[in-house]
Coordinates of C-alpha atoms and ligand atoms in Angstrom, one line a residue:
X5 CA 217.6 -71.6 61.9
X6 CA 215.8 -74.5 63.4
X7 CA 214.8 -77.6 61.4
X8 CA 211.1 -77.9 60.5
X9 CA 209.4 -80.7 62.4
X10 CA 209.5 -84.0 60.5
X11 CA 205.8 -84.5 59.5
X12 CA 204.4 -88.0 59.7
X13 CA 201.2 -88.7 57.8
X14 CA 199.5 -89.6 61.1
X15 CA 200.2 -86.3 62.8
X16 CA 198.5 -83.2 61.3
X17 CA 200.2 -79.9 61.9
X18 CA 198.8 -76.4 61.6
X19 CA 199.2 -74.6 58.3
X20 CA 200.1 -70.9 58.4
X21 CA 200.3 -70.4 54.7
X22 CA 198.3 -68.2 52.3
X23 CA 198.4 -70.5 49.3
X24 CA 196.4 -68.4 46.9
X25 CA 198.8 -65.4 47.6
X26 CA 201.8 -67.7 47.1
X27 CA 200.4 -69.0 43.8
X28 CA 200.1 -65.5 42.4
X29 CA 203.9 -65.2 42.8
X30 CA 204.4 -68.0 40.1
X31 CA 203.4 -66.7 36.7
X32 CA 203.5 -70.1 35.0
X33 CA 200.7 -71.4 37.3
X34 CA 198.2 -69.0 35.7
X35 CA 198.8 -70.5 32.3
X36 CA 196.3 -73.0 30.8
X37 CA 197.6 -76.3 29.5
X38 CA 195.6 -78.2 26.8
X39 CA 192.7 -75.7 27.5
X40 CA 192.6 -76.6 31.2
X41 CA 194.1 -74.9 34.3
X42 CA 197.6 -76.2 34.8
X43 CA 197.9 -78.6 37.7
X44 CA 201.6 -78.9 38.3
X45 CA 202.4 -82.0 40.3
X46 CA 205.9 -82.7 39.1
X47 CA 207.8 -80.7 41.7
X48 CA 210.2 -83.5 42.6
X49 CA 211.6 -83.2 39.0
X50 CA 211.8 -79.4 39.1
X51 CA 209.8 -76.7 40.9
X52 CA 208.3 -73.6 39.2
X53 CA 209.9 -70.2 39.7
X54 CA 208.5 -67.1 41.5
X55 CA 208.6 -63.8 39.7
X56 CA 211.3 -62.5 42.1
X57 CA 213.7 -65.3 40.9
X58 CA 212.9 -64.6 37.2
X59 CA 213.5 -60.8 37.9
X60 CA 216.8 -61.4 39.7
X61 CA 218.2 -63.4 36.7
X62 CA 216.9 -60.9 34.2
X63 CA 218.1 -57.9 36.2
X64 CA 221.6 -59.4 36.5
X65 CA 221.9 -59.8 32.7
X66 CA 220.2 -56.5 32.0
X67 CA 222.2 -54.3 34.3
X68 CA 224.7 -56.1 36.4
X69 CA 226.5 -58.7 34.2
X70 CA 230.3 -59.0 34.6
X71 CA 232.7 -61.8 35.4
X72 CA 233.5 -62.2 39.1
X73 CA 236.9 -62.1 40.9
X74 CA 238.5 -60.9 37.7
X75 CA 238.1 -57.2 37.1
X76 CA 238.8 -54.1 39.2
X77 CA 235.9 -52.4 37.4
X78 CA 232.6 -51.3 39.0
X79 CA 230.4 -54.1 37.5
X80 CA 232.9 -56.9 38.3
X81 CA 233.2 -55.7 41.9
X82 CA 229.5 -55.5 42.2
X83 CA 228.9 -59.0 40.7
X84 CA 231.6 -60.5 42.9
X85 CA 230.0 -59.0 46.0
X86 CA 226.5 -60.2 44.9
X87 CA 227.9 -63.8 44.2
X88 CA 229.7 -64.0 47.5
X89 CA 226.7 -62.7 49.4
X90 CA 224.6 -65.6 48.1
X91 CA 227.2 -68.0 49.6
X92 CA 226.6 -66.4 53.0
X93 CA 222.9 -66.6 52.4
X94 CA 222.9 -70.3 51.6
X95 CA 225.2 -71.0 54.6
X96 CA 222.6 -69.3 56.8
X97 CA 219.7 -71.0 55.0
X98 CA 221.2 -74.5 55.6
X99 CA 222.7 -73.5 59.0
X100 CA 226.3 -74.4 57.9
X101 CA 229.1 -73.5 60.3
X102 CA 230.6 -71.1 57.8
X103 CA 230.2 -69.8 54.2
X104 CA 233.6 -71.3 53.4
X105 CA 231.8 -74.7 53.6
X106 CA 229.5 -73.8 50.7
X107 CA 230.6 -74.7 47.2
X108 CA 228.5 -73.8 44.2
X109 CA 228.1 -76.6 41.7
X110 CA 225.7 -77.2 38.8
X111 CA 223.4 -79.3 41.0
X112 CA 223.1 -82.3 43.3
X113 CA 224.6 -84.6 40.7
X114 CA 227.7 -82.5 40.3
X115 CA 228.0 -82.1 44.0
X116 CA 228.1 -85.9 44.6
X117 CA 230.5 -86.4 41.7
X118 CA 232.8 -83.8 43.2
X119 CA 232.9 -85.7 46.5
X120 CA 233.3 -89.1 44.8
X121 CA 236.2 -87.9 42.6
X122 CA 237.9 -85.8 45.2
X123 CA 237.3 -87.3 48.6
X124 CA 236.5 -90.8 47.3
X125 CA 239.4 -91.1 44.9
X126 CA 241.9 -89.8 47.6
X127 CA 240.6 -92.0 50.4
X128 CA 239.4 -95.3 48.9
X129 CA 241.7 -98.3 48.7
X130 CA 241.0 -101.8 47.3
X131 CA 238.6 -103.7 49.6
X132 CA 237.3 -100.5 51.2
X133 CA 233.5 -100.0 51.1
X134 CA 231.1 -97.2 50.3
X135 CA 227.7 -97.7 51.8
X136 CA 224.6 -96.3 50.1
X137 CA 220.9 -97.4 50.3
X138 CA 218.5 -99.2 48.0
X139 CA 216.4 -96.0 47.6
X140 CA 219.0 -93.7 46.0
X141 CA 218.6 -91.6 42.9
X142 CA 221.0 -92.7 40.2
X143 CA 223.1 -89.6 41.0
X144 CA 223.9 -91.1 44.4
X145 CA 224.7 -94.6 42.9
X146 CA 226.6 -94.1 39.6
X147 CA 229.3 -91.7 40.9
X148 CA 230.2 -94.3 43.6
X149 CA 230.2 -97.1 41.0
X150 CA 232.7 -95.1 39.0
X151 CA 235.0 -94.3 41.9
X152 CA 234.8 -97.9 43.1
X153 CA 235.9 -99.1 39.7
X154 CA 238.8 -96.6 39.7
X155 CA 240.0 -97.5 43.2
X156 CA 239.0 -101.2 43.7
X157 CA 236.6 -100.3 46.5
X158 CA 233.2 -102.0 46.8
X159 CA 229.8 -100.5 46.8
X160 CA 227.2 -101.9 49.2
X161 CA 223.6 -100.9 49.7
X162 CA 221.3 -101.0 52.7
X163 CA 218.1 -102.8 51.7
X164 CA 214.6 -101.3 52.1
X165 CA 211.5 -102.8 53.6
X166 CA 208.1 -103.3 52.0
X167 CA 206.9 -99.9 53.3
X168 CA 209.9 -98.3 51.7
X169 CA 212.0 -97.7 54.9
X170 CA 215.6 -98.5 55.5
X171 CA 216.2 -101.9 57.1
X172 CA 218.0 -100.6 60.1
X173 CA 219.2 -104.0 61.3
X174 CA 220.9 -104.5 57.9
X175 CA 222.3 -101.0 58.3
X176 CA 224.0 -101.9 61.5
X177 CA 225.4 -105.1 59.9
X178 CA 226.6 -103.3 56.8
X179 CA 228.3 -100.4 58.5
X180 CA 231.6 -102.2 58.9
X181 CA 235.4 -102.0 59.4
X182 CA 235.9 -101.3 55.8
X183 CA 233.2 -98.6 55.3
X184 CA 234.8 -95.3 54.4
X185 CA 231.7 -93.3 53.6
X186 CA 227.9 -93.5 54.1
X187 CA 226.0 -91.7 51.3
X188 CA 222.2 -91.6 51.5
X189 CA 219.1 -89.6 50.6
X190 CA 217.4 -87.5 53.2
X191 CA 214.1 -87.7 51.4
X192 CA 213.5 -90.3 48.7
X193 CA 212.4 -88.9 45.3
X194 CA 210.8 -92.2 44.3
X195 CA 209.1 -93.2 47.6
X196 CA 208.7 -90.0 49.7
X197 CA 210.4 -91.7 52.7
X198 CA 212.1 -89.4 55.1
X199 CA 215.2 -91.2 56.4
X200 CA 216.3 -90.8 60.0
X201 CA 219.4 -89.1 58.9
X202 CA 220.4 -87.5 62.2
X203 CA 220.4 -90.9 63.9
X204 CA 222.2 -92.6 61.1
X205 CA 224.9 -89.9 61.0
X206 CA 225.4 -90.5 64.8
X207 CA 225.8 -94.2 64.3
X208 CA 228.2 -93.7 61.4
X209 CA 230.2 -91.1 63.3
X210 CA 230.5 -93.5 66.3
X211 CA 232.6 -95.6 64.0
X212 CA 234.5 -92.6 62.6
X213 CA 232.7 -92.9 59.2
X214 CA 231.8 -89.6 57.4
X215 CA 228.4 -89.2 55.9
X216 CA 227.1 -87.6 52.7
X217 CA 223.5 -86.6 52.6
X218 CA 221.7 -86.2 49.3
X219 CA 219.4 -83.3 50.1
X220 CA 218.0 -82.7 46.6
X221 CA 214.5 -83.3 47.9
X222 CA 214.9 -82.3 51.6
X223 CA 216.3 -78.8 51.1
X224 CA 213.1 -77.5 49.4
X225 CA 210.6 -79.5 51.5
X226 CA 211.8 -80.2 55.0
X227 CA 214.0 -77.4 56.2
X228 CA 217.6 -78.4 56.8
X229 CA 219.8 -77.6 59.8
X230 CA 223.2 -78.9 58.9
X231 CA 224.7 -78.3 62.3
X232 CA 221.9 -80.4 63.8
X233 CA 222.2 -83.1 61.2
X234 CA 225.9 -83.1 61.7
X235 CA 226.6 -84.7 58.3
X236 CA 230.0 -84.2 56.6
X237 CA 228.7 -83.5 53.1
X238 CA 225.3 -82.3 51.9
X239 CA 224.2 -81.8 48.3
X240 CA 221.2 -80.0 46.8
X241 CA 219.9 -78.4 43.6
X242 CA 218.6 -74.8 43.1
X243 CA 216.0 -75.8 40.5
X244 CA 214.1 -77.9 43.0
X245 CA 213.9 -75.1 45.5
X246 CA 212.3 -72.4 43.3
X247 CA 215.7 -71.4 41.9
X248 CA 217.2 -71.6 38.4
X249 CA 218.5 -74.7 36.7
X250 CA 222.3 -75.1 36.4
X251 CA 223.1 -74.3 40.0
X252 CA 223.4 -76.3 43.1
X253 CA 225.3 -76.5 46.4
X254 CA 227.8 -78.8 48.0
X255 CA 228.2 -78.3 51.7
X256 CA 231.4 -79.9 53.1
X257 CA 232.8 -79.9 56.6
X258 CA 235.7 -77.4 56.4
X259 CA 238.3 -79.7 57.8
X260 CA 237.5 -82.3 55.2
X261 CA 237.4 -79.8 52.3
X262 CA 240.8 -78.5 53.3
X263 CA 242.3 -82.0 53.0
X264 CA 240.6 -82.9 49.7
X265 CA 242.4 -82.4 46.4
X266 CA 240.7 -80.3 43.7
X267 CA 238.6 -82.3 41.2
X268 CA 238.8 -79.8 38.3
X269 CA 241.6 -77.5 37.4
X270 CA 241.4 -74.0 35.8
X271 CA 241.1 -70.4 36.6
X272 CA 240.1 -69.1 40.0
X273 CA 240.9 -72.3 41.9
X274 CA 244.7 -71.7 42.2
X275 CA 247.0 -69.7 44.4
X276 CA 249.9 -69.8 42.0
X277 CA 250.7 -71.5 38.7
X278 CA 254.1 -72.1 37.0
X279 CA 254.6 -74.3 34.0
X280 CA 255.8 -77.0 36.4
X281 CA 253.2 -77.0 39.1
X282 CA 250.3 -75.2 40.8
X283 CA 249.1 -74.5 44.3
X284 CA 245.5 -74.3 45.3
X285 CA 243.3 -71.4 46.4
X286 CA 241.7 -71.9 49.9
X287 CA 238.3 -73.5 50.1
X288 CA 235.7 -73.0 48.6
X289 CA 237.5 -71.4 45.6
X290 CA 239.6 -74.6 45.3
X291 CA 236.5 -76.4 44.1
X292 CA 235.1 -73.7 41.8
X293 CA 237.3 -73.8 38.7
X294 CA 236.5 -71.5 35.8
X295 CA 233.8 -68.9 35.4
X296 CA 230.9 -70.1 37.5
X297 CA 227.1 -69.9 36.8
X298 CA 227.0 -66.3 38.1
X299 CA 223.4 -65.4 37.1
X300 CA 222.1 -68.7 38.3
X301 CA 223.8 -68.2 41.7
X302 CA 222.1 -64.7 41.9
X303 CA 218.8 -66.4 41.1
X304 CA 219.4 -69.0 43.7
X305 CA 219.9 -66.2 46.2
X306 CA 216.5 -64.8 45.3
X307 CA 215.0 -68.3 45.7
X308 CA 216.5 -68.7 49.1
X309 CA 215.2 -65.3 50.2
X310 CA 211.8 -66.3 48.9
X311 CA 211.7 -69.7 50.6
X312 CA 213.0 -68.2 53.8
X313 CA 210.3 -65.5 53.8
X314 CA 207.6 -68.2 53.2
X315 CA 209.2 -70.3 55.9
X316 CA 210.1 -74.0 55.6
X317 CA 208.0 -74.9 58.6
X318 CA 204.9 -73.6 56.8
X319 CA 205.9 -75.2 53.6
X320 CA 206.4 -78.6 55.3
X321 CA 203.1 -78.3 57.1
X322 CA 201.1 -77.5 54.0
X323 CA 202.8 -80.2 51.9
X324 CA 202.1 -82.7 54.7
X325 CA 198.4 -81.8 54.5
X326 CA 198.4 -82.2 50.7
X327 CA 200.2 -85.5 50.9
X328 CA 198.0 -86.9 53.7
X329 CA 194.8 -86.1 51.8
X330 CA 196.2 -87.3 48.4
X331 CA 197.5 -90.5 49.9
X332 CA 194.1 -91.3 51.3
X333 CA 192.1 -90.4 48.3
X334 CA 194.4 -91.8 45.6
X335 CA 194.9 -95.0 47.7
X336 CA 191.1 -95.5 47.8
X337 CA 190.8 -95.6 44.0
X338 CA 190.1 -99.1 42.7
X339 CA 193.2 -100.9 41.5
X340 CA 195.6 -98.3 42.9
X341 CA 198.6 -99.4 45.0
X342 CA 200.8 -96.9 46.7
X343 CA 204.5 -97.5 46.4
X344 CA 206.2 -96.2 49.6
X345 CA 204.0 -96.2 52.7
X346 CA 206.5 -95.3 55.4
X347 CA 205.0 -93.4 58.4
X348 CA 207.5 -90.5 57.9
X349 CA 207.0 -89.2 54.3
X350 CA 207.0 -85.9 52.5
X351 CA 205.8 -84.4 49.2
X352 CA 206.0 -87.5 47.0
X353 CA 203.1 -89.9 46.1
X354 CA 204.2 -92.8 44.0
X355 CA 201.6 -95.4 42.8
X356 CA 200.7 -98.0 40.3
X357 CA 197.3 -98.8 38.9
X358 CA 196.4 -102.4 38.1
X359 CA 196.3 -103.1 34.4
X360 CA 197.5 -99.6 33.3
X361 CA 201.0 -98.6 32.5
X362 CA 202.2 -95.5 34.4
X363 CA 202.9 -93.8 31.1
X364 CA 199.3 -94.2 30.1
X365 CA 198.2 -92.7 33.4
X366 CA 200.6 -89.7 32.7
X367 CA 199.2 -89.3 29.2
X368 CA 195.5 -89.3 30.3
X369 CA 196.3 -86.8 33.1
X370 CA 198.2 -84.6 30.7
X371 CA 195.1 -84.4 28.6
X372 CA 193.4 -82.8 31.7
X373 CA 196.3 -80.3 32.2
X374 CA 197.7 -82.3 35.0
X375 CA 201.5 -82.8 35.0
X376 CA 202.9 -85.8 36.9
X377 CA 205.9 -87.9 36.2
X378 CA 205.7 -91.5 35.1
X379 CA 208.8 -93.7 34.9
X380 CA 211.6 -95.0 37.1
X381 CA 212.4 -91.5 38.5
X382 CA 216.1 -92.2 38.1
X383 CA 215.8 -94.8 40.8
X384 CA 215.7 -98.1 38.9
X385 CA 216.8 -100.2 42.0
X386 CA 213.6 -99.0 43.8
X387 CA 211.5 -100.2 40.9
X388 CA 213.3 -103.5 41.0
X389 CA 212.7 -103.8 44.7
X390 CA 209.0 -103.2 44.4
X391 CA 208.7 -105.4 41.2
X392 CA 207.4 -102.7 39.0
X393 CA 208.9 -101.3 35.8
X394 CA 207.8 -97.8 36.7
X395 CA 205.4 -95.8 38.9
X396 CA 203.2 -92.7 38.4
X397 CA 204.4 -90.0 40.8
X398 CA 202.6 -86.9 42.0
X399 CA 204.9 -84.6 43.9
X400 CA 203.8 -81.5 45.7
X401 CA 205.1 -78.0 46.4
X402 CA 203.8 -75.2 48.6
X403 CA 201.7 -73.7 45.8
X404 CA 199.6 -76.8 45.3
X405 CA 196.0 -76.8 46.6
X406 CA 193.5 -79.3 47.8
X407 CA 191.4 -78.5 44.6
X408 CA 194.4 -79.8 42.6
X409 CA 194.3 -83.0 44.6
X410 CA 190.6 -83.2 43.6
X411 CA 191.6 -82.7 40.0
X412 CA 194.2 -85.5 40.3
X413 CA 191.6 -87.9 41.8
X414 CA 189.1 -87.0 39.1
X415 CA 191.8 -87.6 36.5
X416 CA 192.7 -91.0 37.9
X417 CA 189.0 -92.0 37.9
X418 CA 189.0 -91.1 34.2
X419 CA 192.1 -93.3 33.7
X420 CA 190.1 -96.1 35.2
X421 CA 187.2 -95.5 32.9
X422 CA 189.4 -95.3 29.8
X423 CA 191.3 -98.5 30.6
X424 CA 188.3 -100.4 32.0
Ligands
PLP6 C1 217.0 -87.5 45.6 C2 217.6 -86.9 44.4 N1 219.0 -86.9 44.3 C3 219.6 -86.3 43.3 C4 218.9 -85.8 42.2 C5 219.6 -85.2 41.1 O1 219.4 -83.8 41.0 P1 220.0 -82.9 39.8 O2 219.4 -83.6 38.6 O3 219.4 -81.6 40.0 O4 221.4 -82.9 39.8 C6 217.5 -85.8 42.2 C7 216.7 -85.2 41.1 O5 215.6 -85.6 40.9 C8 216.9 -86.3 43.4 O6 215.5 -86.3 43.5

């Protein structure tokens, strides 16, 4: 798989996507909310699910349910094959080197905690540094704070500029002798900034520093080619990519995973157990203790099939169009200030309106059937950096339309009227 082109707001790209057809795959989108057609613009929080994903989960429970790797019976063998097939599918979708590098977790948060508690705890010594950025989601901050506290290491952050880009000069200064890991978002959920990850990975690798990429937002919106990115760890969540909640992925470079200790103990992750000691199963089983989220993994497989059939290039192109039009039109509304104006952005439009709290914006829009998110988006340091307590955030998916952008703009004009 090749990576989708990184869209910048200045460079339009052709859009080979039948959006109306796509919408008809998502039953929830036909549902009115508060007597109005639902306009769902909270996709960065979670995406809606196509019928094929709902069907895959239902079918599993209705006719395929059994525990995996445990029984010799028909259903268990079939469930095991189906579960393992999704691992292969995800490896292809992300272009990992091998399915052994794909670990199923509950989501991005758990994937990052796994790396912090396994890799981080094993590697970090007092005085060592973990480098993150000022635009991280809390799930790429707090796990590092915890492991730094446990090991005596220090957490440092690359500052961000007024447009919401990484300060690359500061990056070069901060990437130092003591840096043991760089952990950064591919696509910021609070600003929409696409970080130049491939370049940053190369700079970190030149100093022998491994890199974790938080791909919670990039996996569903940009198209990810792990071999091209060359990162060492990559985390994403099924529920943001048309899949079920409760399932996510950690990619890890096989050589690193082999050396890392398990982070949770239990069934299925062992080679042998005596009352005195245990030995570990090979990767990835070493990192999947206990009965996993089998139905959710099956649902994730259906979501990956669906996204692959639609095509990430088409998805990225259409979302680019939506974001470019929405940025222009929302930015033109009196009193609105966009937060995050980097040239390379995707799918996220964060803004504030003079004299109106973002929660009030969200409430007035909700009255119109429009779902956005208002708050700090689990990125409080970003809010502090831009001197705002919160922002309003519209975030797009491939099933959104230009008519929905119109509805958003009309709704925001109404907010202006209501609050003078
Ligand atoms: C950039 C980013 N990282 C991490 C997460 C955490 O994802 P999850 O809650 O699915 O674990 C999110 C969720 O919004 C996110 O946007």
